[in-house]
Short mmCIF file of C-alpha atoms in Angstrom, two decimals:
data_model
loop_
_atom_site.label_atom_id
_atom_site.label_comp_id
_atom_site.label_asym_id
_atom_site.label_seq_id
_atom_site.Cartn_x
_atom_site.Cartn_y
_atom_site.Cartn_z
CA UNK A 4 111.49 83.31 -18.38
CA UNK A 5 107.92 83.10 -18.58
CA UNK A 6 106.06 80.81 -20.78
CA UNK A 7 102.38 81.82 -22.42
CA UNK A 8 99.40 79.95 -22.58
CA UNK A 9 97.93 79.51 -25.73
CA UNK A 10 94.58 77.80 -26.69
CA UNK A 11 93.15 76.91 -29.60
CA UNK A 12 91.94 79.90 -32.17
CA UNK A 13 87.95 78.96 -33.29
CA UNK A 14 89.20 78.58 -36.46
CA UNK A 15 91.06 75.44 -35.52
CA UNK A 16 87.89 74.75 -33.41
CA UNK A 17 85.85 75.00 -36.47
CA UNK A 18 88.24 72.85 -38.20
CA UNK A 19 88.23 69.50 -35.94
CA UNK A 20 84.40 69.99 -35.81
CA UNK A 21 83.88 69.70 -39.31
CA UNK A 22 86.26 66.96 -39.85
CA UNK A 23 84.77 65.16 -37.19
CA UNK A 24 80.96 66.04 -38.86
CA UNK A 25 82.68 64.48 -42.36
CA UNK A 26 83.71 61.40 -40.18
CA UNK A 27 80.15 61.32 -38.91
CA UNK A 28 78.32 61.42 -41.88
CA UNK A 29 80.81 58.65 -43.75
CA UNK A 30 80.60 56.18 -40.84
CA UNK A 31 77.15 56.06 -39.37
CA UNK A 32 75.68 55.12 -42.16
CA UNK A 33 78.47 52.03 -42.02
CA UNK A 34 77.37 51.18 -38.75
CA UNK A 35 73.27 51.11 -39.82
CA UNK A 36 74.29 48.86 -42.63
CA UNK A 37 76.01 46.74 -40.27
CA UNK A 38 73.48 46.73 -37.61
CA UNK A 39 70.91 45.84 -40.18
CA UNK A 40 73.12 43.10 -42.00
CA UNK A 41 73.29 41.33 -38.16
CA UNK A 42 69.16 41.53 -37.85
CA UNK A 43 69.00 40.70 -41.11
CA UNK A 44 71.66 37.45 -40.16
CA UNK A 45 68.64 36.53 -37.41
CA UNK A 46 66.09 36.70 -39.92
CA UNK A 47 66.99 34.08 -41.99
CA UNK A 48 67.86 32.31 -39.11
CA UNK A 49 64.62 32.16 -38.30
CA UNK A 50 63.32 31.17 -41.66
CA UNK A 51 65.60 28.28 -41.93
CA UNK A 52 64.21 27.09 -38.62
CA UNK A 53 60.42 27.57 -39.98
CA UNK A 54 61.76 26.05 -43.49
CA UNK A 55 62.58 23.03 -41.70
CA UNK A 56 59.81 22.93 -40.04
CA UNK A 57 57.47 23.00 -42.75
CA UNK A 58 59.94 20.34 -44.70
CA UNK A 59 59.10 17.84 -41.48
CA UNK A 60 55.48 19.06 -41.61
CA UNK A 61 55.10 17.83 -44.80
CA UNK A 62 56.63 14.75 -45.10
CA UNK A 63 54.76 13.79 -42.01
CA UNK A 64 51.47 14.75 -43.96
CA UNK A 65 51.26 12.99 -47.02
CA UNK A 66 53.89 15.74 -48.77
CA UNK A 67 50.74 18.41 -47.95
CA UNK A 68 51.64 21.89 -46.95
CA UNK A 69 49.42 22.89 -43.57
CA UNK A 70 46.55 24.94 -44.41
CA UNK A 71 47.01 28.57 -43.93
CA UNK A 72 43.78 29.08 -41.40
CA UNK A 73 41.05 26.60 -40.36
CA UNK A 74 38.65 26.23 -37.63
CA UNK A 75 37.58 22.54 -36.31
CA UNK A 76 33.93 23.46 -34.98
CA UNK A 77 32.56 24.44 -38.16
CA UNK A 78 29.10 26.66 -36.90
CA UNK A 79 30.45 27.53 -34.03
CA UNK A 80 33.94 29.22 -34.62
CA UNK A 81 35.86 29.10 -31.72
CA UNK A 82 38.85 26.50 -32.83
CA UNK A 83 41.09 28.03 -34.67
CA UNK A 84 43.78 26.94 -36.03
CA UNK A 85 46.65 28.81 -38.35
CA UNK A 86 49.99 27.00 -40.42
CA UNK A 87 51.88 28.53 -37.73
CA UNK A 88 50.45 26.01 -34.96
CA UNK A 89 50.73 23.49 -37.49
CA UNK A 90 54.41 24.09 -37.48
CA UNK A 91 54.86 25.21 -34.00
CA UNK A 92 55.35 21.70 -32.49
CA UNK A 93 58.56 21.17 -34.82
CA UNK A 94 60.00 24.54 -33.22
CA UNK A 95 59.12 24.65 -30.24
CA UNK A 96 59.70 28.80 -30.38
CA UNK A 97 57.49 31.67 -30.39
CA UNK A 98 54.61 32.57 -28.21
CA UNK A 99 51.37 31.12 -27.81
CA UNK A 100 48.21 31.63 -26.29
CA UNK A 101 44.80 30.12 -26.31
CA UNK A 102 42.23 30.43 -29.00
CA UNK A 103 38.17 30.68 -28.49
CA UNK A 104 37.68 27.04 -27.59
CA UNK A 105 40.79 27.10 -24.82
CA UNK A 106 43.36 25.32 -26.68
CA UNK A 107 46.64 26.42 -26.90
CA UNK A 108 48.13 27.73 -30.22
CA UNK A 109 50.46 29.47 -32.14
CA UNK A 110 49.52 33.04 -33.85
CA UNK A 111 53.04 33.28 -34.83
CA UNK A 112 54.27 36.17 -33.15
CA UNK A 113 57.48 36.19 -31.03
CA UNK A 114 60.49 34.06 -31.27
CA UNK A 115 61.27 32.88 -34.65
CA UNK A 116 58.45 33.89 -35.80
CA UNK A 117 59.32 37.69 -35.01
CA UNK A 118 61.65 39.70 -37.73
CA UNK A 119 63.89 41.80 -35.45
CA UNK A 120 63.74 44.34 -38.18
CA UNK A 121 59.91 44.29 -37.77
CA UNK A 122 57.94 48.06 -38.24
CA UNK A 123 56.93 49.04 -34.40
CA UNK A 124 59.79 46.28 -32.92
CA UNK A 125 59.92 42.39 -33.08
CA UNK A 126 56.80 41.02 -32.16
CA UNK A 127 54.80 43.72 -31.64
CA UNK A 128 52.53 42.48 -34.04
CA UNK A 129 51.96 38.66 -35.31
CA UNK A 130 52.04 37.86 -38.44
CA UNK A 131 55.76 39.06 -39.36
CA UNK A 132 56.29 35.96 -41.98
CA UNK A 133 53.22 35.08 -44.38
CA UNK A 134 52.48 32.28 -46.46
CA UNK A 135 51.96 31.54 -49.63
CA UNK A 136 48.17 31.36 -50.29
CA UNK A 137 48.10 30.12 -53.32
CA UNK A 138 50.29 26.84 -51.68
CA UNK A 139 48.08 27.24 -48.03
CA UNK A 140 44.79 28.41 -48.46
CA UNK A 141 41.93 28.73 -45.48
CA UNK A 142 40.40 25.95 -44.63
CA UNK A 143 36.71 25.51 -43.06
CA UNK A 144 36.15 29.65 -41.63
CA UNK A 145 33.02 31.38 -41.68
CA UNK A 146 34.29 33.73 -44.31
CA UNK A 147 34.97 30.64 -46.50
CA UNK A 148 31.52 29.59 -47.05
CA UNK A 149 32.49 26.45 -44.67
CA UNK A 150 34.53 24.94 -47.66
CA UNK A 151 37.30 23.02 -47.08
CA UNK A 152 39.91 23.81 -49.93
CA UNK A 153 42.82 21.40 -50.71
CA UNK A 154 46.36 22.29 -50.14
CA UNK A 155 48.98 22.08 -52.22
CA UNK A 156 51.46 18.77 -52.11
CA UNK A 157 55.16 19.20 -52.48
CA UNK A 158 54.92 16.75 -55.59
CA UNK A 159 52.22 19.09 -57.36
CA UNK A 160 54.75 21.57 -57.77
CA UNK A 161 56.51 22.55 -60.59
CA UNK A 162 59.89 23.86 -59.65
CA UNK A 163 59.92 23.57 -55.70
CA UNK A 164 63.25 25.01 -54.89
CA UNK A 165 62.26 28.28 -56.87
CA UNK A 166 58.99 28.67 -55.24
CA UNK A 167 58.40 30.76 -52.23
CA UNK A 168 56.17 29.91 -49.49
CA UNK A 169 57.13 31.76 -46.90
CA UNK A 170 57.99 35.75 -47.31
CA UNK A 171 58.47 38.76 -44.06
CA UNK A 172 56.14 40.92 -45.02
CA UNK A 173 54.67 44.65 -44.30
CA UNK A 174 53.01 45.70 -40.82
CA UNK A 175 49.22 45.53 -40.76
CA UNK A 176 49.32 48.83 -37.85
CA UNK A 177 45.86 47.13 -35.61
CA UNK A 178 47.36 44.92 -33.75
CA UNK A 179 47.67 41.45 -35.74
CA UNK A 180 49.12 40.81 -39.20
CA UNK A 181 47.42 38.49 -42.40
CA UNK A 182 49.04 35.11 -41.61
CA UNK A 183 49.84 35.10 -45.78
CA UNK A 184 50.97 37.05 -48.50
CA UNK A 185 48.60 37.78 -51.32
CA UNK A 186 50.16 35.10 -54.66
CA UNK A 187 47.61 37.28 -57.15
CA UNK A 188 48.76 37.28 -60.20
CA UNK A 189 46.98 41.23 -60.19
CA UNK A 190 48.25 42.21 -57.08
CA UNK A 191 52.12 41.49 -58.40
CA UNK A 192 52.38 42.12 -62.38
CA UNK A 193 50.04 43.11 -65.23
CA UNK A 194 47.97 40.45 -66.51
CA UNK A 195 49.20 38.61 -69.88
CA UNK A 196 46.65 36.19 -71.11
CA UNK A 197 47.89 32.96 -70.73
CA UNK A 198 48.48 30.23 -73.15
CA UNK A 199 46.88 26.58 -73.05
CA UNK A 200 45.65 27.66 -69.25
CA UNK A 201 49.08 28.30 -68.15
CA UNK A 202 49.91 32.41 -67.29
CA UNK A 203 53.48 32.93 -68.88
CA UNK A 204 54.05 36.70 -67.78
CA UNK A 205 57.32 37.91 -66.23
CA UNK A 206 57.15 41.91 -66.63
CA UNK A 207 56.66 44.71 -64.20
CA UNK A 208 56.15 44.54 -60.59
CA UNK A 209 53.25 46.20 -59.12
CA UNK A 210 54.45 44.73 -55.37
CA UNK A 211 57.33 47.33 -55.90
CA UNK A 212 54.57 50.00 -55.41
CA UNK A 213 54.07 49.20 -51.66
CA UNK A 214 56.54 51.48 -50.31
CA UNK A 215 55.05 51.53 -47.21
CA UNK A 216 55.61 49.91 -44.52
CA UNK A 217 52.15 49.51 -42.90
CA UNK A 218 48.02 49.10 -44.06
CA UNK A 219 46.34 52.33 -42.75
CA UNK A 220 43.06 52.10 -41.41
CA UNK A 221 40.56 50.99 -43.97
CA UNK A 222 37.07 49.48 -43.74
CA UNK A 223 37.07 46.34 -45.34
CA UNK A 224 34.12 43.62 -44.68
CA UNK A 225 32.54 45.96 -41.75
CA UNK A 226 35.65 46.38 -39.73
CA UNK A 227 38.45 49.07 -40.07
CA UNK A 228 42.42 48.33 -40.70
CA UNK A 229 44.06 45.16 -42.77
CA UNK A 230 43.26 46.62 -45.90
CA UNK A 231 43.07 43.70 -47.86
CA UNK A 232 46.40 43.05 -50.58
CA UNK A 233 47.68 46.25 -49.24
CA UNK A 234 51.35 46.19 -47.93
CA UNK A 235 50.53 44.10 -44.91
CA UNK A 236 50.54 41.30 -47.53
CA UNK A 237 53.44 41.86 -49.67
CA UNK A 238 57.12 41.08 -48.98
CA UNK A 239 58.79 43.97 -47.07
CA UNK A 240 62.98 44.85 -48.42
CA UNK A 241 63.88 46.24 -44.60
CA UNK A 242 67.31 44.60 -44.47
CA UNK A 243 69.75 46.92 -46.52
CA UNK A 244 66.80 46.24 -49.56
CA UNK A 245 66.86 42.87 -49.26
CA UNK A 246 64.36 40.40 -48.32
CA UNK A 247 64.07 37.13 -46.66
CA UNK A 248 62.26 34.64 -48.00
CA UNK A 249 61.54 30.82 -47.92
CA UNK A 250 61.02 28.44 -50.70
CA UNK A 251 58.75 25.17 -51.05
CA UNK A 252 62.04 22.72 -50.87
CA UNK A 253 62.49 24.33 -47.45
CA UNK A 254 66.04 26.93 -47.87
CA UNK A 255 65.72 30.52 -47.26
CA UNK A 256 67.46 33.08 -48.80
CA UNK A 257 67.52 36.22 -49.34
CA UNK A 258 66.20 38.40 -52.03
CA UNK A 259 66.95 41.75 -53.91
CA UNK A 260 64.54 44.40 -54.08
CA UNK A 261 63.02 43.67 -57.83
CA UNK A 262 64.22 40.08 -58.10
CA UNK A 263 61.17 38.15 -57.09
CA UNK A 264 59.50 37.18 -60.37
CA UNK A 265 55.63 36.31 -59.81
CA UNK A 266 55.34 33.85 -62.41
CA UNK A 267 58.75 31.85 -61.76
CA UNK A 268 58.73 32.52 -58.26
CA UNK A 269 55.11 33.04 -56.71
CA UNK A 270 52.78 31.27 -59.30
CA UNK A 271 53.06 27.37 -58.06
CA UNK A 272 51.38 26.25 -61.17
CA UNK A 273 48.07 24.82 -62.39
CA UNK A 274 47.67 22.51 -59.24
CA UNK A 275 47.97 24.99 -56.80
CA UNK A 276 45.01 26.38 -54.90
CA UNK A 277 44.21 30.00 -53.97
CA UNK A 278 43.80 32.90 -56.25
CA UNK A 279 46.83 32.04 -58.35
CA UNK A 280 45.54 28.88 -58.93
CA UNK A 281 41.86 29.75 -60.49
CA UNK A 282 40.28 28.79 -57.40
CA UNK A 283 38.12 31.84 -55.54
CA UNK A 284 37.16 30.90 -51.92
CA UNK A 285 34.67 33.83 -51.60
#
């Protein structure tokens, strides 16, 4: 007796290929999500260990946050200084490097100052997690007119556990990234006038404009790129549209896509400094 051979017809073929093509399509996006839920997991990892940081920052300051960017050798402008060195020594994590006078500080780029979910890969550009500028403001800089402006103290705030000071924000595509995020009231919402002083708007969201994920080039003060309030200063939703973010009382959570409210969650009230706060460095 003999006993045939028989394959498979291409329609069968045809069939396990597309049911394999309909498993495809239903479980790789799973496994993104996934992926992106355990970089997002190491994101807020990091920003508890900077939120803690800060927390022992300042209470070993008088209950001041660290200014956002300084230089010591006013004239000059070689020493200079950023919140991230400020904050390095209670970390311990990230890579440094020396500034114009040879000392050795933090830009915050690497370690846990890097967002694994970064644009161009973690730590390929500093400046991954900005500050709030209307909390840390630049210090003595030539572009600040040599002023020293006053931080804001933990006390001064209103609500501290619903104010951010810390967001991950957008990719600045030259090379370095703005070591804050823009706190404008005009740069997040339209403006509502305020009432006895005090801005009482919580409408729209402009921020939900900046879709992109990097500043093109742009001449801005005689150089080109960090186009200034652009999305290289505005919160970035990479992680399944979510963001990270870190408030005043030192926790870090994260935050929907449209659920960051300017005035009850970026505006730190009259006493803070920066744009938000009435006061215009330039």
């Amino acid at each position: 007796m003999q006993c045939s051979k028989r394959g498979f017809t291409l329609i069968e073929l045809l069939v396990v290929i597309a049911i394999i093509a309909i498993l495809a399509a239903i479980l790789f996006p799973v496994f993104a999500q996934a992926r992106e839920k355990a970089r997002a997991i190491s994101c807020i990892s990091n920003q508890k260990q900077i939120g803690v940081a800060l927390a022992m920052y300042v209470q070993d300051y008088d209950e001041s946050y660290p200014m956002a960017d300084y230089f010591t050798d006013a004239g000059t402008w070689n020493d200079q200084h950023e919140w991230t060195d400020a904050v390095y020594p209670y970390i311990k994590n990230g890579a440094t490097g020396k500034n114009g006078a040879g000392a050795t500080v933090s830009w915050g780029q690497g370690g846990v100052f890097s967002c694994p979910s970064f644009a161009g890969g973690a730590g390929s550009e500093s400046g991954n997690y900005g500050i709030n500028n209307s909390i840390s403001n630049d210090g003595t800089a030539s572009w600040n007119n040599t002023k020293n402006v006053p931080v804001a103290s933990l006390a001064s705030l209103v609500k501290p556990s619903d104010t951010i000071i810390v967001v991950e924000k957008g990719r600045n595509n030259v090379g370095w990234g703005y070591i804050y995020f823009d706190s404008a009231e005009w740069v997040w919402t339209d403006y509502v006038s305020p009432v006895n002083g005090e801005p009482t708007h919580d409408g729209a969201h402009f921020d939900l404009d900046q879709t992109q994920d990097h500043d093109c080039d742009y001449p801005f003060n005689g150089h080109s790129g960090g186009n200034w309030d652009g999305c290289g200063m505005m919160p970035r939703y990479r992680h399944n549209n979510t963001t990270n973010v870190i408030f005043c009382d030192g926790h870090a959570k994260a935050m929907t896509r449209g659920r960051i409210n300017w005035y009850r969650n970026v505006y730190p009230g009259p006493t803070g400094v920066g744009f938000a706060g009435g006061f215009t460095p330039w």
